[in-house]
Amino acid sequence: MSERTVWRWLAQAEAEPGEGAGPGARSADRFEVTSEIRVLLAYWRGNASAVHRQLVVRARAAAGEPAIAVPGGAPMEAVPLLDPVPSLSTFLRAVRRDLTAGERAGLGRGSEAARAHDVFGRRPRLWRNHTWEADHVQAPLLVDADGQLVRPWVTWFIDVATKAITGTAVTPGHPSRASILAALRAAVLRTGPYGPAGGIPEHVRVDRGRDFLSKTVLGAFTDLDTQFEDLPAYSPHLKGTVENLNRCADRMLFAVLPGYTLNPGPRHAKKKPGLAEPVPLTFAEFTAEVLDWARWWNTEHRPAGLAGRTPLEAWQADPTPLSDISEAALWGLMLEDDGRVRKLSSHGVRWRGRDYVGAWMAGQAGRSVRIRHMPHHDHEIEVCDLAGRHLGTAHLADAATPEQLDELRRTRTARARRLREETKKAEALRRQRFAPATTPTPAQRLGAVTAAEADQELAAASDSDMAALALPDLIPHAPPPDDWNTPATLRPAARDEKR
């Protein structure tokens, strides 16, 4: 209680002795925010001062006094008539008192801002491998991927109970279902370079990403007998463990790497001599940094909620038995099957219009096989028999040389650049400019075109439209003469027409 409040109560008791028995009591005629005023606050996106201006204008208009309408305001019939209208300070105080901080933030900046003021409960801490959470996170930096600067994405799985990162995969560019399968394979296996945290989880919690909901990924979780929980979109608070991991990776790792793009700094008009730009990491170097950081997280970092233990110590202290799967059995689960039966020929096996060969195919032409492949990895495929037994790996026959791929990449880049320039010029021609106005007048277009220029452009457009409307197959062609050397496919049709 402030000194000013006490003096106000004393002055009120001197002016009205009957009120001195209950100083500070709520007045019966205290102004309160009604539902109609709440609607006006929503109309003005939380601008309480603008709502107060409309209330004042409404009261003046009802009293017959001259009043200028508030530009852009709500219809006059939607504004309640208050008698008297409270002062601006009283109105703002009532808004702060009757509306919560979340409601005020939601009116001004939307539901996302209101959610920042909500209180969320914590799920009970269960046992290891009971629930995993998975997500993609884009690193806000550029890495050198085969001569091209791209923003890498990290896909990882984390155990909710122990906060141990079980699997990680790094993708140069946008991730896909192949990124999820690679991270899932690293998370499930506990031998070799993986583990010791891992195994088959009971539940996996993800957001509503299209790649997480792909048929291949859902099929892999089904084969592992893992319950898949698809959370509502834009609900990061429902998978807070992996969201916290994303935030920690940004602050603890990405922010200190070369090429970090979110680092605020002064913008210099001229580049200082001798001030070299940081050389971006290669994709291999960035991947090594991410894997080292994930290893440090599991073995050295001590997150809150683990009683001072590291995730690996919490994992090893949990006596819950683990469910493992062999690498050979996991191999088939991580690959996609197109569902067709093919035959080996003298050119190998054909898939998507290409031939794939392998040394193990010798002497097996005519055998029926099935193809399994990693999504987007079309340089090699895995061939199985009809029972699902792995026969061998087949590589793309007549694959382009690295020199051809470099030249093709340069050609495609030049073509894309040319198309962008042409599109930019076309947009400049299509852009309409209007004259500025200082009085309410109709819009006036700018840009003079001669009659000859207009006729020339319209004629060119008309010619292209006629070419698009052409129907070359509307009238069938006459049969070829008998003395012509025609393909065999046309001869029976010609004889039938003569009959």
Short mmCIF file of N, CA and C in Angstrom, two decimals, residues 8-110:
data_model
loop_
_atom_site.label_atom_id
_atom_site.label_comp_id
_atom_site.label_asym_id
_atom_site.label_seq_id
_atom_site.Cartn_x
_atom_site.Cartn_y
_atom_site.Cartn_z
N ARG A 8 -5.27 9.47 0.39
CA ARG A 8 -6.55 9.55 -0.30
C ARG A 8 -7.68 9.04 0.59
N TRP A 9 -7.42 7.98 1.35
CA TRP A 9 -8.44 7.47 2.27
C TRP A 9 -8.74 8.48 3.38
N LEU A 10 -7.70 9.15 3.88
CA LEU A 10 -7.92 10.16 4.92
C LEU A 10 -8.74 11.33 4.40
N ALA A 11 -8.44 11.76 3.18
CA ALA A 11 -9.22 12.86 2.59
C ALA A 11 -10.66 12.44 2.36
N GLN A 12 -10.86 11.19 1.96
CA GLN A 12 -12.22 10.69 1.75
C GLN A 12 -12.98 10.60 3.07
N ALA A 13 -12.30 10.22 4.15
CA ALA A 13 -12.95 10.13 5.47
C ALA A 13 -13.33 11.51 5.99
N GLU A 14 -12.49 12.53 5.71
CA GLU A 14 -12.83 13.88 6.14
C GLU A 14 -14.00 14.43 5.36
N ALA A 15 -14.06 14.13 4.05
CA ALA A 15 -15.16 14.64 3.23
C ALA A 15 -16.45 13.90 3.51
N GLU A 16 -16.36 12.59 3.73
CA GLU A 16 -17.54 11.76 3.99
C GLU A 16 -17.26 10.92 5.22
N PRO A 17 -17.58 11.42 6.41
CA PRO A 17 -17.27 10.67 7.64
C PRO A 17 -17.88 9.29 7.68
N GLY A 18 -19.00 9.10 7.02
CA GLY A 18 -19.63 7.78 7.06
C GLY A 18 -18.85 6.71 6.33
N GLU A 19 -17.98 7.11 5.42
CA GLU A 19 -17.20 6.14 4.66
C GLU A 19 -15.89 5.77 5.34
N GLY A 20 -15.58 6.43 6.47
CA GLY A 20 -14.29 6.18 7.11
C GLY A 20 -14.19 4.82 7.76
N ALA A 21 -15.33 4.16 8.03
CA ALA A 21 -15.27 2.85 8.68
C ALA A 21 -14.69 1.78 7.77
N GLY A 22 -14.84 1.94 6.48
CA GLY A 22 -14.31 0.94 5.55
C GLY A 22 -13.46 1.56 4.48
N PRO A 23 -12.29 2.04 4.81
CA PRO A 23 -11.45 2.67 3.79
C PRO A 23 -10.99 1.67 2.74
N GLY A 24 -10.99 2.09 1.49
CA GLY A 24 -10.56 1.23 0.40
C GLY A 24 -11.59 0.23 -0.06
N ALA A 25 -12.81 0.29 0.47
CA ALA A 25 -13.84 -0.65 0.05
C ALA A 25 -14.25 -0.38 -1.39
N ARG A 26 -14.60 -1.45 -2.09
CA ARG A 26 -14.99 -1.32 -3.48
C ARG A 26 -16.28 -0.54 -3.60
N SER A 27 -16.25 0.42 -4.49
CA SER A 27 -17.44 1.25 -4.72
C SER A 27 -18.44 0.50 -5.58
N ALA A 28 -19.72 0.71 -5.27
CA ALA A 28 -20.76 0.01 -6.03
C ALA A 28 -20.85 0.50 -7.46
N ASP A 29 -20.49 1.75 -7.70
CA ASP A 29 -20.58 2.30 -9.04
C ASP A 29 -19.23 2.29 -9.75
N ARG A 30 -18.36 1.37 -9.36
CA ARG A 30 -17.05 1.29 -10.01
C ARG A 30 -17.21 0.83 -11.45
N PHE A 31 -16.46 1.42 -12.37
CA PHE A 31 -16.57 1.05 -13.78
C PHE A 31 -15.93 -0.32 -13.99
N GLU A 32 -16.63 -1.17 -14.76
CA GLU A 32 -16.14 -2.50 -15.09
C GLU A 32 -16.29 -2.74 -16.58
N VAL A 33 -15.43 -3.56 -17.11
CA VAL A 33 -15.45 -3.90 -18.54
C VAL A 33 -16.58 -4.88 -18.81
N THR A 34 -17.48 -4.51 -19.71
CA THR A 34 -18.61 -5.36 -20.06
C THR A 34 -18.29 -6.17 -21.31
N SER A 35 -19.23 -7.05 -21.67
CA SER A 35 -19.03 -7.87 -22.86
C SER A 35 -19.00 -7.02 -24.13
N GLU A 36 -19.79 -5.93 -24.17
CA GLU A 36 -19.77 -5.06 -25.35
C GLU A 36 -18.42 -4.38 -25.50
N ILE A 37 -17.83 -3.96 -24.39
CA ILE A 37 -16.51 -3.33 -24.46
C ILE A 37 -15.45 -4.36 -24.84
N ARG A 38 -15.62 -5.59 -24.41
CA ARG A 38 -14.69 -6.64 -24.83
C ARG A 38 -14.72 -6.82 -26.34
N VAL A 39 -15.92 -6.75 -26.94
CA VAL A 39 -16.02 -6.85 -28.39
C VAL A 39 -15.30 -5.69 -29.07
N LEU A 40 -15.45 -4.49 -28.51
CA LEU A 40 -14.74 -3.34 -29.07
C LEU A 40 -13.23 -3.50 -28.91
N LEU A 41 -12.78 -4.04 -27.81
CA LEU A 41 -11.35 -4.28 -27.65
C LEU A 41 -10.83 -5.27 -28.68
N ALA A 42 -11.64 -6.29 -28.97
CA ALA A 42 -11.24 -7.22 -30.02
C ALA A 42 -11.24 -6.56 -31.39
N TYR A 43 -12.21 -5.64 -31.62
CA TYR A 43 -12.27 -4.93 -32.90
C TYR A 43 -11.02 -4.07 -33.09
N TRP A 44 -10.58 -3.41 -32.03
CA TRP A 44 -9.42 -2.53 -32.11
C TRP A 44 -8.12 -3.26 -31.81
N ARG A 45 -8.12 -4.59 -31.83
CA ARG A 45 -6.92 -5.39 -31.61
C ARG A 45 -6.23 -5.04 -30.29
N GLY A 46 -7.05 -4.85 -29.24
CA GLY A 46 -6.51 -4.58 -27.93
C GLY A 46 -6.12 -3.15 -27.66
N ASN A 47 -6.41 -2.21 -28.56
CA ASN A 47 -6.07 -0.80 -28.36
C ASN A 47 -7.13 -0.17 -27.47
N ALA A 48 -6.87 -0.09 -26.16
CA ALA A 48 -7.85 0.42 -25.22
C ALA A 48 -8.08 1.92 -25.39
N SER A 49 -7.05 2.67 -25.75
CA SER A 49 -7.22 4.11 -25.94
C SER A 49 -8.16 4.41 -27.10
N ALA A 50 -8.08 3.61 -28.17
CA ALA A 50 -8.99 3.81 -29.30
C ALA A 50 -10.43 3.49 -28.89
N VAL A 51 -10.62 2.47 -28.08
CA VAL A 51 -11.97 2.15 -27.59
C VAL A 51 -12.51 3.30 -26.76
N HIS A 52 -11.67 3.88 -25.92
CA HIS A 52 -12.12 5.01 -25.10
C HIS A 52 -12.50 6.20 -25.97
N ARG A 53 -11.76 6.45 -27.05
CA ARG A 53 -12.11 7.55 -27.95
C ARG A 53 -13.49 7.33 -28.56
N GLN A 54 -13.79 6.09 -28.95
CA GLN A 54 -15.11 5.82 -29.52
C GLN A 54 -16.21 5.97 -28.47
N LEU A 55 -15.95 5.60 -27.24
CA LEU A 55 -16.95 5.79 -26.19
C LEU A 55 -17.23 7.27 -25.97
N VAL A 56 -16.20 8.10 -26.03
CA VAL A 56 -16.39 9.54 -25.86
C VAL A 56 -17.19 10.11 -27.01
N VAL A 57 -16.87 9.72 -28.24
CA VAL A 57 -17.59 10.21 -29.42
C VAL A 57 -19.05 9.77 -29.36
N ARG A 58 -19.29 8.53 -28.92
CA ARG A 58 -20.68 8.04 -28.83
C ARG A 58 -21.46 8.85 -27.81
N ALA A 59 -20.87 9.18 -26.67
CA ALA A 59 -21.58 9.96 -25.65
C ALA A 59 -21.84 11.38 -26.13
N ARG A 60 -20.89 11.99 -26.82
CA ARG A 60 -21.10 13.34 -27.32
C ARG A 60 -22.18 13.37 -28.39
N ALA A 61 -22.18 12.37 -29.27
CA ALA A 61 -23.21 12.34 -30.31
C ALA A 61 -24.59 12.15 -29.70
N ALA A 62 -24.71 11.34 -28.66
CA ALA A 62 -26.01 11.14 -28.02
C ALA A 62 -26.48 12.39 -27.31
N ALA A 63 -25.54 13.20 -26.82
CA ALA A 63 -25.90 14.45 -26.13
C ALA A 63 -26.13 15.61 -27.09
N GLY A 64 -25.97 15.38 -28.38
CA GLY A 64 -26.17 16.44 -29.36
C GLY A 64 -24.99 17.37 -29.51
N GLU A 65 -23.85 17.02 -28.95
CA GLU A 65 -22.67 17.86 -29.08
C GLU A 65 -21.93 17.50 -30.37
N PRO A 66 -21.19 18.44 -30.93
CA PRO A 66 -20.42 18.13 -32.15
C PRO A 66 -19.32 17.13 -31.82
N ALA A 67 -19.23 16.10 -32.63
CA ALA A 67 -18.23 15.05 -32.42
C ALA A 67 -17.79 14.52 -33.77
N ILE A 68 -16.51 14.35 -33.94
CA ILE A 68 -15.93 13.80 -35.17
C ILE A 68 -15.76 12.30 -34.98
N ALA A 69 -16.29 11.54 -35.93
CA ALA A 69 -16.19 10.09 -35.83
C ALA A 69 -14.74 9.65 -35.90
N VAL A 70 -14.43 8.58 -35.19
CA VAL A 70 -13.07 8.04 -35.18
C VAL A 70 -12.85 7.30 -36.50
N PRO A 71 -11.83 7.65 -37.27
CA PRO A 71 -11.59 6.96 -38.55
C PRO A 71 -11.35 5.48 -38.33
N GLY A 72 -12.02 4.67 -39.15
CA GLY A 72 -11.86 3.22 -39.05
C GLY A 72 -12.53 2.59 -37.87
N GLY A 73 -13.37 3.33 -37.16
CA GLY A 73 -13.98 2.80 -35.95
C GLY A 73 -15.11 1.84 -36.24
N ALA A 74 -15.58 1.21 -35.18
CA ALA A 74 -16.70 0.28 -35.29
C ALA A 74 -17.99 1.04 -35.57
N PRO A 75 -19.02 0.38 -36.12
CA PRO A 75 -20.30 1.06 -36.33
C PRO A 75 -20.83 1.65 -35.03
N MET A 76 -21.50 2.80 -35.15
CA MET A 76 -21.94 3.52 -33.96
C MET A 76 -22.92 2.70 -33.13
N GLU A 77 -23.75 1.86 -33.79
CA GLU A 77 -24.72 1.08 -33.03
C GLU A 77 -24.05 -0.02 -32.21
N ALA A 78 -22.79 -0.36 -32.52
CA ALA A 78 -22.08 -1.38 -31.75
C ALA A 78 -21.35 -0.80 -30.55
N VAL A 79 -21.34 0.53 -30.41
CA VAL A 79 -20.64 1.18 -29.31
C VAL A 79 -21.63 1.45 -28.20
N PRO A 80 -21.41 0.95 -26.98
CA PRO A 80 -22.37 1.19 -25.89
C PRO A 80 -22.35 2.65 -25.45
N LEU A 81 -23.50 3.10 -24.99
CA LEU A 81 -23.63 4.48 -24.49
C LEU A 81 -23.43 4.46 -22.98
N LEU A 82 -22.37 5.13 -22.52
CA LEU A 82 -22.04 5.18 -21.10
C LEU A 82 -22.34 6.57 -20.56
N ASP A 83 -22.91 6.60 -19.39
CA ASP A 83 -23.22 7.88 -18.75
C ASP A 83 -22.90 7.78 -17.26
N PRO A 84 -21.84 8.35 -16.81
CA PRO A 84 -20.87 9.13 -17.60
C PRO A 84 -19.79 8.24 -18.18
N VAL A 85 -19.02 8.78 -19.13
CA VAL A 85 -17.88 8.05 -19.69
C VAL A 85 -16.70 8.18 -18.71
N PRO A 86 -16.10 7.08 -18.32
CA PRO A 86 -14.98 7.18 -17.38
C PRO A 86 -13.78 7.87 -18.03
N SER A 87 -12.93 8.38 -17.20
CA SER A 87 -11.71 9.00 -17.72
C SER A 87 -10.81 7.93 -18.35
N LEU A 88 -9.84 8.40 -19.12
CA LEU A 88 -8.95 7.45 -19.80
C LEU A 88 -8.17 6.62 -18.78
N SER A 89 -7.68 7.25 -17.72
CA SER A 89 -6.92 6.49 -16.72
C SER A 89 -7.79 5.46 -16.03
N THR A 90 -9.05 5.82 -15.73
CA THR A 90 -9.96 4.86 -15.11
C THR A 90 -10.26 3.71 -16.06
N PHE A 91 -10.45 4.03 -17.34
CA PHE A 91 -10.75 2.99 -18.32
C PHE A 91 -9.57 2.04 -18.48
N LEU A 92 -8.36 2.57 -18.59
CA LEU A 92 -7.19 1.72 -18.73
C LEU A 92 -6.98 0.87 -17.48
N ARG A 93 -7.24 1.45 -16.32
CA ARG A 93 -7.10 0.68 -15.08
C ARG A 93 -8.12 -0.45 -15.03
N ALA A 94 -9.33 -0.21 -15.51
CA ALA A 94 -10.34 -1.26 -15.52
C ALA A 94 -9.97 -2.37 -16.50
N VAL A 95 -9.39 -2.01 -17.65
CA VAL A 95 -8.97 -3.03 -18.61
C VAL A 95 -7.88 -3.90 -18.01
N ARG A 96 -6.92 -3.30 -17.34
CA ARG A 96 -5.86 -4.08 -16.71
C ARG A 96 -6.38 -4.94 -15.57
N ARG A 97 -7.44 -4.48 -14.91
CA ARG A 97 -7.99 -5.22 -13.78
C ARG A 97 -8.90 -6.35 -14.23
N ASP A 98 -9.75 -6.12 -15.22
CA ASP A 98 -10.77 -7.09 -15.60
C ASP A 98 -10.31 -8.07 -16.67
N LEU A 99 -9.24 -7.76 -17.38
CA LEU A 99 -8.71 -8.66 -18.39
C LEU A 99 -7.36 -9.19 -17.93
N THR A 100 -7.17 -10.47 -18.10
CA THR A 100 -5.89 -11.06 -17.72
C THR A 100 -4.81 -10.66 -18.71
N ALA A 101 -3.57 -10.89 -18.32
CA ALA A 101 -2.46 -10.57 -19.21
C ALA A 101 -2.52 -11.38 -20.49
N GLY A 102 -2.98 -12.63 -20.39
CA GLY A 102 -3.12 -13.45 -21.59
C GLY A 102 -4.20 -12.93 -22.52
N GLU A 103 -5.31 -12.47 -21.95
CA GLU A 103 -6.38 -11.91 -22.79
C GLU A 103 -5.92 -10.64 -23.49
N ARG A 104 -5.21 -9.79 -22.79
CA ARG A 104 -4.72 -8.56 -23.42
C ARG A 104 -3.71 -8.87 -24.52
N ALA A 105 -2.83 -9.83 -24.27
CA ALA A 105 -1.87 -10.20 -25.30
C ALA A 105 -2.55 -10.86 -26.49
N GLY A 106 -3.57 -11.68 -26.24
CA GLY A 106 -4.28 -12.32 -27.34
C GLY A 106 -5.05 -11.33 -28.19
N LEU A 107 -5.65 -10.31 -27.56
CA LEU A 107 -6.37 -9.30 -28.34
C LEU A 107 -5.42 -8.50 -29.22
N GLY A 108 -4.21 -8.27 -28.75
CA GLY A 108 -3.28 -7.45 -29.51
C GLY A 108 -2.45 -8.21 -30.51
N ARG A 109 -2.01 -9.44 -30.16
CA ARG A 109 -1.05 -10.14 -31.02
C ARG A 109 -1.46 -11.55 -31.37
N GLY A 110 -2.65 -11.99 -30.99
CA GLY A 110 -3.13 -13.28 -31.42
C GLY A 110 -2.99 -14.36 -30.35
#
